[in-house]
Amino acid sequence: MGSSKLRRVLLLLLLHLHLLWLFAMSMQGHSAPKRENAIDLLAALNLSQQRSGVSRLHSPNGMIYKIRPTAAYLILPQEYSSFLHSNFQGSIGVHLVGRQASGSSATLFSLSSVSSPILQIISSSINKSLRLDCHSAEESLASFHFPMRNPVSGGEWAKLAVSLEPNRLVFYADCQEAFVIEIKNEKRINLDIPHDVAIALGSTPGIKGSKFNGYLRMAKLSLKAYVRRPWSCDNITDNLPLSHYKDTHGPNFPADPSQMFHHDASPSKQETNHRPQEQTDYYPRDIHGDQQQRAAELGSPESPHGVKSVSQKQTTDRMEKLEKRLEELAHMLGMVKAQNMDLQSRVKYLEGCECVRQQCVWEGREVKEGQHWETDPNTVCLCSSGKVTCQSSSRNKACTHSGVGYDHGAKWRSAENACDVCSCLEGHVCCEREQCSTPCKYPAAPPLNTCCPVCQGCGVNGHDFPNGAVIPTDDPCQKCTCENGNVVWSPLRCPTLSCRSPVHHPGECCPRCEECEFESEVYVNGQKFPSMSDPCLHCHCSEGEVSCERMEASCPTPHCSHPAKKKGECCPTCKKCEFDRRVYADGTVFVPAGSGPCLQCRCKAGNVVCSKEKCPPVQCSKPVIDPHLCCPVCK
């Protein structure tokens, strides 16, 4: 019933799609090429729903998806795998618009089997490389490198398309010249697409570190190779020679690109419509721009060259709406086909099943499954799985054990021994010893009211230790740890010692240093001492290592202007004076070096007081100046 209804829905959808297509072709005025099968990867993943590791950002050009490495593997549902397996004809195309985060290396797109990758496009923003890995005819994984700078890893938005045929691989990057790799027949690409192929975006399932980190605006998978790049570029024609592989585009694809246009199209029209309709069917933004360009260049027969008529604009708008509707119907049709395949498999399975309602026969009459009845006051019968079982009724035959009453069928552990499991059967108590099977070597004691030891801990020498605890041992060079009921031994590693004579104490595994040598002197462990070369350096001996610290910061502040240090002391005091890097005893009168005999200074309690002598007038005409005296004298 459900299968026939689904078939009617499919027929109506196909009829609607066919009528819309015929109307679109009549409005377009020429025979369009066959529609290319394609999968919108972002739509198929349903990223519009909340998903961990994926964020949605709105922009003027549409939705942008921020994908982080913490997201789960982005694998398309199984119906898309079946669709690719059924429609794959040897060639494939991948179109991406995105931007990769710096310092990352990841898979942009991959096809994988259960055991290994089939195809993967790998991009690195670390070394700016881009390559494609896929299986060749030699059954090995061949790598093809893009020779120029990876456009996706430059920190800017980039367009990338990869076209793959058995004998040719083409890289399209932004508006750069296409890079073509012709592949020899003996090394031709041989993709075997299983029915359960994993179609993944931004990762290779099962390979750690392959997850993409960056932004994606568009991601599409085409079941046919791209004849030219799927976006518009000025001064780029992409006139590539035809591939030698004849069956790449299927039997209905024209061998000559010129056959893709109407037979009566003028040469100027063929030059203007240089993009194949195959590509534009699945890129609505490019369709809109291409239609506007054709309308601006060709115009209508009644209009001047380059002027768009009103009727032509209406035709263009209607064509855009029809093409959008066709894409929606094609997507719906693909989903309905996948659901139909699933329903047909379920119906086929159910048709092979024979539904038999089980019942029993008792004394010539039918009894329903699960029904109870009494043959006598002490016997109860039950119909179960088509068989009748009868047993004595013991509703009034209870049991008493250790002063406690139990109903018929009850089970309990004996209060005297937790390993005895007892049961009441028709007024009789039956006890059996529980058999323990412990998988660990050193199990812990059984929990309260249980019989068997457990492996959540360790029991050693009558003591229980929790998981991770260190268990004491007689060997000081062995460390014992409890791990789920087992004792793990590991040897201790002794540190490297720097002292000359290490000491090894009984009961300890490793020798240790108890002396330190510093400035040709030996100090015992824990001793504190000043440095002989620097009184401000205080040191400490600890297990053969000497650590020192400077003490200037702990010196008290002297309350004088010219404090001085005594020999062998760290902190300056006011008992002497330091002036011009010279130390003077308290009360000393001195002449500072280089100042002349007229300036005299005196050290008093750490302060230096200086005074200059005033010379009286001389009483002679020719005074004598003595360099050791301040004032001139008369002789």
PDB file of N, CA and C in Angstrom, residues 262-293:
ATOM      1  N   HIS A 262      22.987  26.004 -29.832  1.00  0.00           N
ATOM      2  CA  HIS A 262      21.959  25.831 -30.853  1.00  0.00           C
ATOM      3  C   HIS A 262      22.580  25.857 -32.238  1.00  0.00           C
ATOM      4  N   HIS A 263      22.038  25.054 -33.183  1.00  0.00           N
ATOM      5  CA  HIS A 263      22.659  24.898 -34.497  1.00  0.00           C
ATOM      6  C   HIS A 263      22.609  26.175 -35.312  1.00  0.00           C
ATOM      7  N   ASP A 264      21.679  27.083 -35.029  1.00  0.00           N
ATOM      8  CA  ASP A 264      21.595  28.297 -35.827  1.00  0.00           C
ATOM      9  C   ASP A 264      22.185  29.500 -35.109  1.00  0.00           C
ATOM     10  N   ALA A 265      22.967  29.276 -34.043  1.00  0.00           N
ATOM     11  CA  ALA A 265      23.562  30.405 -33.328  1.00  0.00           C
ATOM     12  C   ALA A 265      24.630  31.036 -34.178  1.00  0.00           C
ATOM     13  N   SER A 266      24.722  32.336 -34.097  1.00  0.00           N
ATOM     14  CA  SER A 266      25.711  33.070 -34.870  1.00  0.00           C
ATOM     15  C   SER A 266      27.071  32.937 -34.222  1.00  0.00           C
ATOM     16  N   PRO A 267      28.173  33.206 -35.008  1.00  0.00           N
ATOM     17  CA  PRO A 267      29.512  33.125 -34.404  1.00  0.00           C
ATOM     18  C   PRO A 267      29.687  34.050 -33.230  1.00  0.00           C
ATOM     19  N   SER A 268      29.089  35.239 -33.313  1.00  0.00           N
ATOM     20  CA  SER A 268      29.252  36.149 -32.185  1.00  0.00           C
ATOM     21  C   SER A 268      28.606  35.599 -30.938  1.00  0.00           C
ATOM     22  N   LYS A 269      27.486  34.905 -31.097  1.00  0.00           N
ATOM     23  CA  LYS A 269      26.828  34.298 -29.933  1.00  0.00           C
ATOM     24  C   LYS A 269      27.686  33.197 -29.331  1.00  0.00           C
ATOM     25  N   GLN A 270      28.301  32.411 -30.205  1.00  0.00           N
ATOM     26  CA  GLN A 270      29.130  31.328 -29.670  1.00  0.00           C
ATOM     27  C   GLN A 270      30.313  31.880 -28.918  1.00  0.00           C
ATOM     28  N   GLU A 271      30.876  32.980 -29.368  1.00  0.00           N
ATOM     29  CA  GLU A 271      31.996  33.560 -28.641  1.00  0.00           C
ATOM     30  C   GLU A 271      31.527  34.146 -27.316  1.00  0.00           C
ATOM     31  N   THR A 272      30.363  34.752 -27.301  1.00  0.00           N
ATOM     32  CA  THR A 272      29.872  35.367 -26.065  1.00  0.00           C
ATOM     33  C   THR A 272      29.529  34.298 -25.037  1.00  0.00           C
ATOM     34  N   ASN A 273      28.857  33.236 -25.463  1.00  0.00           N
ATOM     35  CA  ASN A 273      28.451  32.179 -24.533  1.00  0.00           C
ATOM     36  C   ASN A 273      29.565  31.146 -24.431  1.00  0.00           C
ATOM     37  N   HIS A 274      30.748  31.614 -24.007  1.00  0.00           N
ATOM     38  CA  HIS A 274      31.886  30.707 -23.974  1.00  0.00           C
ATOM     39  C   HIS A 274      31.846  29.749 -22.808  1.00  0.00           C
ATOM     40  N   ARG A 275      30.956  29.942 -21.835  1.00  0.00           N
ATOM     41  CA  ARG A 275      30.869  29.022 -20.698  1.00  0.00           C
ATOM     42  C   ARG A 275      29.840  27.951 -20.997  1.00  0.00           C
ATOM     43  N   PRO A 276      30.178  26.634 -20.810  1.00  0.00           N
ATOM     44  CA  PRO A 276      29.199  25.572 -21.067  1.00  0.00           C
ATOM     45  C   PRO A 276      28.041  25.676 -20.101  1.00  0.00           C
ATOM     46  N   GLN A 277      26.853  25.327 -20.618  1.00  0.00           N
ATOM     47  CA  GLN A 277      25.667  25.368 -19.775  1.00  0.00           C
ATOM     48  C   GLN A 277      25.744  24.356 -18.648  1.00  0.00           C
ATOM     49  N   GLU A 278      26.573  23.278 -18.849  1.00  0.00           N
ATOM     50  CA  GLU A 278      26.730  22.294 -17.769  1.00  0.00           C
ATOM     51  C   GLU A 278      27.189  22.956 -16.484  1.00  0.00           C
ATOM     52  N   GLN A 279      28.126  23.877 -16.595  1.00  0.00           N
ATOM     53  CA  GLN A 279      28.651  24.494 -15.391  1.00  0.00           C
ATOM     54  C   GLN A 279      27.652  25.461 -14.783  1.00  0.00           C
ATOM     55  N   THR A 280      26.954  26.197 -15.575  1.00  0.00           N
ATOM     56  CA  THR A 280      26.093  27.238 -15.025  1.00  0.00           C
ATOM     57  C   THR A 280      24.843  26.678 -14.400  1.00  0.00           C
ATOM     58  N   ASP A 281      24.459  25.423 -14.729  1.00  0.00           N
ATOM     59  CA  ASP A 281      23.253  24.873 -14.134  1.00  0.00           C
ATOM     60  C   ASP A 281      23.337  24.827 -12.629  1.00  0.00           C
ATOM     61  N   TYR A 282      24.540  24.719 -12.064  1.00  0.00           N
ATOM     62  CA  TYR A 282      24.660  24.502 -10.641  1.00  0.00           C
ATOM     63  C   TYR A 282      25.363  25.637  -9.934  1.00  0.00           C
ATOM     64  N   TYR A 283      25.395  26.814 -10.521  1.00  0.00           N
ATOM     65  CA  TYR A 283      25.976  27.996  -9.890  1.00  0.00           C
ATOM     66  C   TYR A 283      25.060  29.169 -10.148  1.00  0.00           C
ATOM     67  N   PRO A 284      23.988  29.362  -9.338  1.00  0.00           N
ATOM     68  CA  PRO A 284      22.973  30.389  -9.597  1.00  0.00           C
ATOM     69  C   PRO A 284      23.557  31.776  -9.703  1.00  0.00           C
ATOM     70  N   ARG A 285      24.592  32.117  -8.870  1.00  0.00           N
ATOM     71  CA  ARG A 285      25.144  33.469  -8.951  1.00  0.00           C
ATOM     72  C   ARG A 285      25.810  33.685 -10.305  1.00  0.00           C
ATOM     73  N   ASP A 286      26.538  32.656 -10.812  1.00  0.00           N
ATOM     74  CA  ASP A 286      27.190  32.793 -12.100  1.00  0.00           C
ATOM     75  C   ASP A 286      26.153  32.824 -13.229  1.00  0.00           C
ATOM     76  N   ILE A 287      25.036  32.092 -13.074  1.00  0.00           N
ATOM     77  CA  ILE A 287      23.978  32.126 -14.085  1.00  0.00           C
ATOM     78  C   ILE A 287      23.459  33.540 -14.228  1.00  0.00           C
ATOM     79  N   HIS A 288      23.171  34.156 -13.079  1.00  0.00           N
ATOM     80  CA  HIS A 288      22.602  35.498 -13.122  1.00  0.00           C
ATOM     81  C   HIS A 288      23.551  36.468 -13.814  1.00  0.00           C
ATOM     82  N   GLY A 289      24.852  36.408 -13.444  1.00  0.00           N
ATOM     83  CA  GLY A 289      25.808  37.319 -14.059  1.00  0.00           C
ATOM     84  C   GLY A 289      25.994  37.020 -15.530  1.00  0.00           C
ATOM     85  N   ASP A 290      25.987  35.715 -15.924  1.00  0.00           N
ATOM     86  CA  ASP A 290      26.203  35.368 -17.315  1.00  0.00           C
ATOM     87  C   ASP A 290      25.012  35.798 -18.160  1.00  0.00           C
ATOM     88  N   GLN A 291      23.774  35.641 -17.621  1.00  0.00           N
ATOM     89  CA  GLN A 291      22.606  36.064 -18.385  1.00  0.00           C
ATOM     90  C   GLN A 291      22.583  37.567 -18.581  1.00  0.00           C
ATOM     91  N   GLN A 292      22.972  38.312 -17.541  1.00  0.00           N
ATOM     92  CA  GLN A 292      23.020  39.765 -17.706  1.00  0.00           C
ATOM     93  C   GLN A 292      24.060  40.157 -18.739  1.00  0.00           C
ATOM     94  N   GLN A 293      25.220  39.457 -18.743  1.00  0.00           N
ATOM     95  CA  GLN A 293      26.261  39.798 -19.703  1.00  0.00           C
ATOM     96  C   GLN A 293      25.794  39.505 -21.124  1.00  0.00           C
TER      97      GLN A 293
END
